[in-house]
Amino acid sequence: MSDTQAKPRLQRALGLTGLTLFGVTYMTVITVFTTYGIVNQVTDGHLPAAYVVAVITMLFTAASYGAMVRKYPVAGSAYTYSQQSFGGAAGFLTGWVMLLDYLFIPMINFMLIGIYLNTQFPAIPIWVFTLVALLLVLAFNILGINLVNKANFVIIALSVVLVVVFVALAFKQYLGGDQSVGLIDPFTFGEGGIGAIASGAAILALSFLGFDAVSTLSEEAKQPRRDIPRAIVLATLLGGFFFILVSWAGALAFNPDWATLSPEQIDAAGTTVMDSFGTSWLTAFFVAIYVVGAFGSGMTGQVSVSRILYAMGRDGMLPKPLARLHQRFSTPVVAAVVVSVFALSALFLSLDTVAFMISFGALAAFAMVNLSVIRSYLFPKNGTRPEGAWAWIRYGLMPLIGFGLTIWLWTSLEALTWLVGAIWLAVGVVIIAIVTGGFRRPVPKMDFSEQDPSTQQIDQMAEDYPLDPR
């Protein structure tokens, strides 16, 4: 059998609409309630203002992702772009920081499942729900069952219905009740000033991880160099619009003194807001949809990170046992168990700590993508750089602004986040030292061609380095 017949290849079936909807789906609007209480507490009720700052920052970064997709229309996202721009070590460390992201994403979903189910069944401790969700996801991961993903369309549809009902009830309550909060008040900085808003916007970076999701579809897009960059920006605009709308409606309808609310009310702020409408069925409906969505997100997140660990084990960057597959189900059983053991941290970590860590990894990756544009286009290792003033604006000034805004948000995270992040980076450097024999050998680096992605090299790369399964 010839090579062209023997090797299955990814189907290039996604157009601009499909890619954009994928990104918006990944940044599901119900994500607003994941950090609703935390960011409102940080910003003293000015969550919409924090979202505006986050969206502006993300638009610059979205443009940088688009520029890098045009240059490297292949899977790999920030890891690929950093590696090709700054070398194997920078690429690995970027991927390593992003791995922190991936590890905490399932964890935050398990935590939220426990928190929200506890509001409806207070006699059962939060940790029981969290542990059961963790074990169920592990079982599904090992068995290779993807049942929750098949229900994603229904989950998203119900989420949209929930958001529409929420916004309608919020404005109805505002117009018929207390209007002490002005229409534009939620968009002001408040007593905390721009620093508090920046801290809130930094946490909200986790809401925009759809960047990575869209860019990983480069090998399944019909015209990746044209459609992926557009889809990234459109998804950011649409997702940002819904985030701002929902948070604005909530701020008008329910604006308590967030500093006086209990930690339980802050963590489960979604139910706190829903309860304020005085409609019991709405709270129950919200919890049901949120928990199902969190379970699906936790499962896809765990499937994703276990495959990443599997690939790193297979390539020799992490211990080889991580690349062991289950003999019957052909799933990375060791990697799945490792992720689940790590996720047990959800039993004693706080929700805000986990949210900060996810944002730490996301913002680090976003910063590197912005720098990669400047390095790849204006100071290329080989070839010529684009000429003209527009090139310096598009590939110099814009990513530099994106980098500056991202670093601004990054440095607004709390000190504990930076401590954990620094330790994680140090572990990554140790791994590089071990793999390279004390830095005597180069870090393994994938050879990505800049030719048309339909060539044999890209097809082979797609097989060797499969798409992020998120």
Coordinates of C-alpha atoms in Angstrom, one line a residue:
M1 CA 0.0 0.0 0.0
S2 CA 1.4 3.4 -0.9
D3 CA 2.1 6.2 1.6
T4 CA -0.7 8.3 0.2
Q5 CA -3.2 5.4 0.7
A6 CA -1.9 4.2 4.1
K7 CA -2.0 7.4 6.1
P8 CA -5.3 9.0 7.1
R9 CA -5.2 12.8 6.9
L10 CA -7.1 15.5 8.7
Q11 CA -10.1 16.8 6.8
R12 CA -10.0 20.4 5.7
A13 CA -13.7 21.1 6.2
L14 CA -14.0 24.2 8.4
G15 CA -14.8 27.6 7.0
L16 CA -14.9 31.0 8.7
T17 CA -18.3 30.5 10.2
G18 CA -17.5 27.1 11.6
L19 CA -14.2 28.3 13.1
T20 CA -15.7 31.4 14.6
L21 CA -18.6 29.4 16.2
F22 CA -16.0 26.9 17.6
G23 CA -14.2 29.7 19.3
V24 CA -17.4 31.2 20.7
T25 CA -18.5 27.8 21.9
Y26 CA -15.2 27.2 23.7
M27 CA -15.6 30.6 25.4
T28 CA -19.2 29.7 26.4
V29 CA -21.0 32.8 27.8
I30 CA -21.9 30.9 31.0
T31 CA -18.1 31.2 31.8
V32 CA -19.0 34.6 33.1
F33 CA -20.3 33.0 36.3
T34 CA -17.0 31.0 36.9
T35 CA -15.2 34.0 38.4
Y36 CA -18.3 36.3 38.8
G37 CA -18.0 36.7 42.5
I38 CA -14.2 36.7 42.7
V39 CA -13.8 39.5 40.1
N40 CA -16.7 41.5 41.5
Q41 CA -15.1 41.4 44.9
V42 CA -11.7 42.5 43.5
T43 CA -13.2 45.3 41.5
D44 CA -15.9 46.3 44.0
G45 CA -18.8 45.4 41.6
H46 CA -17.1 46.7 38.4
L47 CA -16.9 43.4 36.6
P48 CA -18.0 45.0 33.2
A49 CA -15.1 47.5 33.4
A50 CA -12.7 44.6 33.9
Y51 CA -14.2 42.8 30.9
V52 CA -13.7 45.9 28.7
V53 CA -10.0 46.1 29.7
A54 CA -9.6 42.3 29.1
V55 CA -11.3 42.5 25.7
I56 CA -9.1 45.4 24.5
T57 CA -6.0 43.5 25.6
M58 CA -7.1 40.3 24.0
L59 CA -7.9 42.0 20.7
F60 CA -4.2 42.9 20.3
T61 CA -3.2 39.4 21.3
A62 CA -5.8 38.0 18.9
A63 CA -4.2 40.0 16.1
S64 CA -0.8 38.5 17.0
Y65 CA -2.3 35.0 17.0
G66 CA -3.6 35.7 13.5
A67 CA -0.3 36.9 12.3
M68 CA 1.5 33.8 13.5
V69 CA -1.2 31.5 12.0
R70 CA -0.4 33.0 8.6
K71 CA 3.2 32.2 9.0
Y72 CA 2.8 28.8 10.6
P73 CA -0.7 27.4 9.6
V74 CA -0.2 24.2 11.7
A75 CA -1.3 22.9 15.1
G76 CA 0.7 23.8 18.2
S77 CA -0.4 27.3 19.0
A78 CA 1.8 29.4 21.4
Y79 CA 4.2 26.5 21.8
T80 CA 4.8 26.3 18.1
Y81 CA 5.1 30.1 17.6
S82 CA 7.6 30.5 20.5
Q83 CA 9.6 27.6 19.4
Q84 CA 9.9 28.7 15.8
S85 CA 10.7 32.3 16.8
F86 CA 13.0 31.9 19.8
G87 CA 14.2 28.3 19.7
G88 CA 13.5 25.0 21.3
A89 CA 14.1 26.1 24.9
A90 CA 11.7 29.0 24.7
G91 CA 9.2 26.9 23.0
F92 CA 9.3 24.2 25.6
L93 CA 9.1 26.6 28.5
T94 CA 6.1 28.3 26.8
G95 CA 4.5 24.9 26.4
W96 CA 5.4 24.0 30.0
V97 CA 3.7 27.2 31.4
M98 CA 0.7 26.4 29.2
L99 CA 0.6 22.9 30.7
L100 CA 0.0 24.6 34.1
D101 CA -3.0 26.1 32.4
Y102 CA -4.2 22.7 31.2
L103 CA -3.7 21.0 34.5
F104 CA -5.7 23.6 36.4
I105 CA -8.6 23.8 34.0
P106 CA -10.1 20.3 34.9
M107 CA -9.5 21.1 38.6
I108 CA -11.5 24.4 38.5
N109 CA -14.4 22.6 36.9
F110 CA -14.4 19.8 39.6
M111 CA -14.3 22.5 42.3
L112 CA -17.2 24.4 40.7
I113 CA -19.3 21.2 40.4
G114 CA -18.9 20.7 44.2
I115 CA -19.6 24.3 45.1
Y116 CA -22.8 24.6 43.0
L117 CA -24.2 21.2 43.9
N118 CA -23.6 22.0 47.5
T119 CA -25.9 25.0 47.2
Q120 CA -28.8 22.7 46.3
F121 CA -27.8 19.8 48.6
P122 CA -26.1 21.5 51.6
A123 CA -26.1 18.3 53.7
I124 CA -23.5 16.8 51.3
P125 CA -20.0 18.3 51.7
I126 CA -18.4 20.1 48.7
W127 CA -15.5 17.7 48.6
V128 CA -17.8 14.7 48.0
F129 CA -19.2 16.1 44.8
T130 CA -15.8 17.2 43.7
L131 CA -14.2 13.8 44.3
V132 CA -17.1 12.0 42.6
A133 CA -16.8 14.2 39.5
L134 CA -13.0 13.7 39.4
L135 CA -13.4 9.9 39.5
L136 CA -16.1 9.8 36.9
V137 CA -14.0 11.9 34.5
L138 CA -11.0 9.6 35.1
A139 CA -13.1 6.6 34.3
F140 CA -14.5 8.1 31.1
N141 CA -11.0 9.2 30.1
I142 CA -9.6 5.7 30.5
L143 CA -12.5 4.0 28.8
G144 CA -12.3 6.4 25.9
I145 CA -15.9 7.4 26.2
N146 CA -16.7 10.9 25.0
L147 CA -20.5 10.9 25.7
V148 CA -20.4 14.4 27.3
N149 CA -18.8 15.9 24.3
K150 CA -21.6 14.6 22.1
A151 CA -24.1 16.5 24.2
N152 CA -22.1 19.8 23.9
F153 CA -24.5 21.3 21.4
V154 CA -27.4 20.8 23.7
I155 CA -25.4 22.2 26.6
I156 CA -24.5 25.3 24.6
A157 CA -28.1 25.8 23.4
L158 CA -29.4 25.6 27.0
S159 CA -26.7 27.9 28.1
V160 CA -27.8 30.5 25.5
V161 CA -31.4 30.1 26.7
L162 CA -30.3 30.6 30.3
V163 CA -28.3 33.7 29.4
V164 CA -31.2 35.3 27.4
V165 CA -33.6 34.6 30.3
F166 CA -31.1 36.0 32.8
V167 CA -30.5 39.2 30.9
A168 CA -34.2 39.7 30.4
L169 CA -35.0 39.2 34.1
A170 CA -32.1 41.4 35.1
F171 CA -33.2 44.4 33.0
K172 CA -36.8 43.8 34.1
Q173 CA -35.8 43.9 37.8
Y174 CA -33.6 47.0 37.2
L175 CA -36.3 49.0 35.4
G176 CA -39.0 48.0 37.9
G177 CA -37.0 48.4 41.1
D178 CA -33.9 50.1 42.6
Q179 CA -32.1 52.2 40.1
S180 CA -29.5 53.6 42.4
V181 CA -26.8 52.2 40.1
G182 CA -26.5 54.2 37.0
L183 CA -26.4 52.5 33.6
I184 CA -22.7 53.4 33.1
D185 CA -21.6 53.0 36.7
P186 CA -20.4 49.4 36.2
F187 CA -18.0 50.6 33.5
T188 CA -16.2 53.1 35.8
F189 CA -13.1 52.3 37.8
G190 CA -14.7 52.7 41.2
E191 CA -12.8 53.4 44.5
G192 CA -10.2 50.7 43.7
G193 CA -9.1 52.6 40.6
I194 CA -7.4 51.2 37.5
G195 CA -5.3 48.9 39.6
A196 CA -8.3 46.9 40.9
I197 CA -9.8 46.8 37.4
A198 CA -6.5 45.4 36.0
S199 CA -6.4 42.7 38.7
G200 CA -9.9 41.7 37.7
A201 CA -9.1 41.7 34.0
A202 CA -6.0 39.5 34.7
I203 CA -8.3 36.9 36.3
L204 CA -10.6 37.1 33.3
A205 CA -7.9 36.0 30.9
L206 CA -9.1 32.5 31.5
S207 CA -12.3 33.4 29.8
F208 CA -10.5 33.9 26.5
L209 CA -8.7 30.6 26.1
G210 CA -10.6 30.2 22.9
F211 CA -7.6 31.8 21.1
D212 CA -5.7 28.5 21.6
A213 CA -8.7 26.4 20.6
V214 CA -9.2 28.1 17.3
S215 CA -5.5 28.2 16.4
T216 CA -5.2 24.5 17.0
L217 CA -7.6 23.9 14.1
S218 CA -5.2 25.2 11.5
E219 CA -4.9 21.8 9.9
E220 CA -8.6 21.4 9.6
A221 CA -9.5 24.8 8.1
K222 CA -10.2 25.1 4.4
Q223 CA -8.1 28.3 4.1
P224 CA -6.2 28.5 7.4
R225 CA -4.0 31.6 6.5
R226 CA -7.1 33.6 5.7
D227 CA -9.9 32.2 7.9
I228 CA -8.1 31.4 11.2
P229 CA -6.9 35.0 11.9
R230 CA -10.4 36.3 11.1
A231 CA -12.1 33.7 13.2
I232 CA -9.8 34.5 16.2
V233 CA -10.7 38.2 16.1
L234 CA -14.4 37.5 15.5
A235 CA -14.6 35.0 18.3
T236 CA -12.9 37.5 20.6
L237 CA -15.4 40.2 19.7
L238 CA -18.5 38.0 20.0
G239 CA -17.4 36.3 23.2
G240 CA -16.3 39.7 24.7
F241 CA -19.7 41.2 23.7
F242 CA -21.7 38.5 25.5
F243 CA -19.4 38.6 28.6
I244 CA -19.8 42.4 28.9
L245 CA -23.6 42.2 28.3
V246 CA -24.2 39.5 30.9
S247 CA -21.9 41.1 33.5
W248 CA -23.5 44.5 32.9
A249 CA -27.1 43.1 33.3
G250 CA -26.0 41.4 36.5
A251 CA -24.4 44.5 37.9
L252 CA -27.6 46.6 37.3
A253 CA -29.9 44.0 38.9
F254 CA -27.8 42.8 41.8
N255 CA -25.1 45.1 43.2
P256 CA -24.5 44.3 46.9
D257 CA -21.5 45.2 49.0
W258 CA -19.3 42.4 47.7
A259 CA -16.9 42.8 50.6
T260 CA -19.6 41.8 53.1
L261 CA -20.6 38.5 51.3
S262 CA -19.4 35.2 52.7
P263 CA -16.7 33.1 50.9
E264 CA -19.5 30.6 50.0
Q265 CA -21.6 33.4 48.4
I266 CA -18.6 34.6 46.4
D267 CA -17.6 31.2 45.1
A268 CA -21.2 30.4 44.1
A269 CA -22.0 33.9 43.0
G270 CA -24.1 32.5 40.1
T271 CA -26.7 31.2 42.5
T272 CA -26.4 34.3 44.7
V273 CA -27.4 36.4 41.7
M274 CA -30.1 34.0 40.5
D275 CA -31.6 33.9 44.0
S276 CA -32.0 37.7 43.9
F277 CA -34.7 37.4 41.2
G278 CA -36.9 35.5 43.6
T279 CA -37.6 32.8 41.0
S280 CA -36.6 29.4 42.5
W281 CA -36.8 27.5 39.2
L282 CA -34.2 29.8 37.7
T283 CA -31.6 29.0 40.3
A284 CA -32.2 25.2 39.9
F285 CA -32.1 25.5 36.1
F286 CA -28.9 27.5 36.3
V287 CA -27.2 25.0 38.7
A288 CA -28.2 22.0 36.5
I289 CA -26.9 23.6 33.3
Y290 CA -23.8 24.9 34.9
V291 CA -22.9 21.6 36.5
V292 CA -23.4 19.6 33.2
G293 CA -21.3 22.2 31.4
A294 CA -18.6 22.1 34.0
F295 CA -18.5 18.3 33.8
G296 CA -18.2 18.4 30.0
S297 CA -15.5 21.1 30.3
G298 CA -13.6 19.1 32.9
M299 CA -13.7 16.0 30.8
T300 CA -12.5 17.6 27.6
G301 CA -9.8 19.5 29.6
Q302 CA -8.6 16.3 31.2
V303 CA -8.6 14.4 27.9
S304 CA -6.6 17.2 26.5
V305 CA -3.9 17.5 29.1
S306 CA -3.5 13.7 29.4
R307 CA -2.8 13.6 25.6
I308 CA -0.3 16.4 26.0
L309 CA 1.5 14.5 28.8
Y310 CA 1.4 11.4 26.6
A311 CA 3.0 13.2 23.7
M312 CA 5.7 14.7 26.0
G313 CA 6.4 11.2 27.4
R314 CA 6.6 9.7 23.9
D315 CA 9.0 12.4 22.7
G316 CA 11.2 11.9 25.8
M317 CA 10.7 15.3 27.3
L318 CA 8.9 13.7 30.3
P319 CA 9.2 10.2 31.8
K320 CA 8.4 7.4 29.3
P321 CA 5.7 5.7 31.4
L322 CA 3.4 8.7 30.6
A323 CA 3.3 7.3 27.0
R324 CA 1.9 4.0 28.1
L325 CA -1.5 3.2 26.5
H326 CA -4.2 0.9 28.0
Q327 CA -4.0 -2.4 26.2
R328 CA -7.8 -2.7 25.7
F329 CA -8.9 0.9 25.3
S330 CA -5.8 2.4 23.7
T331 CA -6.0 5.5 26.0
P332 CA -3.0 7.1 27.9
V333 CA -3.9 5.5 31.2
V334 CA -0.8 6.6 33.2
A335 CA -1.1 10.2 32.0
A336 CA -4.8 10.2 32.9
V337 CA -4.1 9.0 36.4
V338 CA -1.3 11.6 36.9
V339 CA -3.7 14.4 35.9
S340 CA -6.3 13.0 38.3
V341 CA -3.8 12.8 41.1
F342 CA -2.8 16.5 40.4
A343 CA -6.5 17.4 40.3
L344 CA -6.9 16.1 43.9
S345 CA -5.5 19.5 44.9
A346 CA -9.0 20.7 44.3
L347 CA -10.0 19.3 47.6
F348 CA -7.9 21.8 49.5
L349 CA -7.1 24.7 47.2
S350 CA -9.3 27.8 47.0
L351 CA -11.3 28.7 43.9
D352 CA -9.5 32.1 43.5
T353 CA -6.1 30.5 43.7
V354 CA -6.9 28.1 40.9
A355 CA -8.4 30.9 38.8
F356 CA -5.2 33.0 39.2
M357 CA -3.0 30.1 38.2
I358 CA -5.0 29.4 35.0
S359 CA -4.7 33.1 34.1
F360 CA -1.0 33.1 34.9
G361 CA -0.4 30.4 32.3
A362 CA -2.7 32.0 29.7
L363 CA -1.1 35.5 30.1
A364 CA 2.4 34.1 29.8
A365 CA 1.5 32.3 26.6
F366 CA -0.2 35.4 25.2
A367 CA 2.9 37.5 26.0
M368 CA 5.1 35.1 24.1
V369 CA 2.8 35.1 21.1
N370 CA 3.0 38.9 20.9
L371 CA 6.8 38.8 21.1
S372 CA 6.9 36.0 18.5
V373 CA 5.2 38.3 15.9
I374 CA 7.9 40.9 16.3
R375 CA 10.7 38.3 16.2
S376 CA 9.4 36.3 13.2
Y377 CA 8.3 39.2 11.0
L378 CA 10.6 42.1 11.7
F379 CA 13.8 40.2 12.7
P380 CA 13.5 36.9 10.8
K381 CA 16.3 34.3 11.1
N382 CA 16.0 33.6 7.4
G383 CA 14.3 35.4 4.5
T384 CA 13.2 39.0 4.2
R385 CA 11.0 41.1 6.4
P386 CA 7.9 43.0 5.1
E387 CA 8.6 46.5 4.0
G388 CA 6.8 49.8 4.6
A389 CA 5.5 51.7 7.5
W390 CA 2.4 49.5 7.8
A391 CA 4.5 46.5 8.4
W392 CA 6.2 48.2 11.4
I393 CA 2.7 49.1 12.7
R394 CA 1.1 45.7 12.1
Y395 CA 4.1 43.5 13.1
G396 CA 5.9 45.9 15.5
L397 CA 3.7 48.4 17.3
M398 CA 0.5 46.4 17.6
P399 CA 2.1 43.3 19.1
L400 CA 4.2 45.5 21.3
I401 CA 1.1 47.1 22.7
G402 CA -0.4 43.7 23.1
F403 CA 2.7 42.5 24.9
G404 CA 2.7 45.6 27.2
L405 CA -1.0 45.2 28.1
T406 CA -0.6 41.5 28.7
I407 CA 2.4 42.0 31.0
W408 CA 0.5 44.7 32.8
L409 CA -2.3 42.3 33.6
W410 CA 0.2 39.5 34.3
T411 CA 1.9 41.6 37.0
S412 CA -1.5 42.4 38.5
L413 CA -1.9 38.8 39.7
E414 CA -1.3 38.1 43.4
A415 CA 2.1 37.2 44.9
L416 CA 1.2 33.6 45.6
T417 CA 0.5 33.1 41.9
W418 CA 3.9 34.4 41.0
L419 CA 5.6 32.1 43.5
V420 CA 3.9 29.0 42.2
G421 CA 4.5 30.1 38.6
A422 CA 8.2 30.7 39.3
I423 CA 8.6 27.2 40.9
W424 CA 6.8 25.7 37.9
L425 CA 9.2 27.5 35.5
A426 CA 12.2 26.3 37.5
V427 CA 11.0 22.7 37.2
G428 CA 10.8 23.3 33.4
V429 CA 14.4 24.5 33.3
V430 CA 15.5 21.4 35.3
I431 CA 13.7 19.2 32.8
I432 CA 15.5 20.9 29.9
A433 CA 18.8 20.4 31.7
I434 CA 18.1 16.7 32.1
V435 CA 17.0 16.1 28.5
T436 CA 19.9 18.1 27.1
G437 CA 22.5 16.5 29.3
G438 CA 23.3 19.7 31.2
F439 CA 22.5 22.0 28.3
R440 CA 25.1 20.3 26.1
R441 CA 22.6 19.2 23.5
P442 CA 20.0 21.3 21.8
V443 CA 16.4 21.1 22.9
P444 CA 14.3 19.0 20.5
K445 CA 12.6 21.2 18.0
M446 CA 10.0 20.4 15.4
D447 CA 10.9 21.4 11.8
F448 CA 7.9 23.4 10.5
S449 CA 8.0 24.4 6.9
E450 CA 6.4 27.7 5.8
Q451 CA 5.2 26.1 2.6
D452 CA 1.6 25.4 1.8
P453 CA 0.0 23.3 4.6
S454 CA -1.2 20.7 2.1
T455 CA 2.3 19.4 1.6
Q456 CA 3.6 16.1 2.7
Q457 CA 5.7 17.6 5.5
I458 CA 2.7 19.2 7.2
D459 CA 0.7 16.0 6.8
Q460 CA 3.4 14.0 8.5
M461 CA 3.7 16.6 11.2
A462 CA -0.1 16.4 11.8
E463 CA 0.3 12.7 12.3
D464 CA 3.4 13.0 14.6
Y465 CA 1.9 15.9 16.7
P466 CA -1.9 15.5 16.7
L467 CA -4.3 18.3 17.3
D468 CA -5.1 19.4 20.8
P469 CA -8.3 17.4 21.5
R470 CA -10.1 20.3 23.1

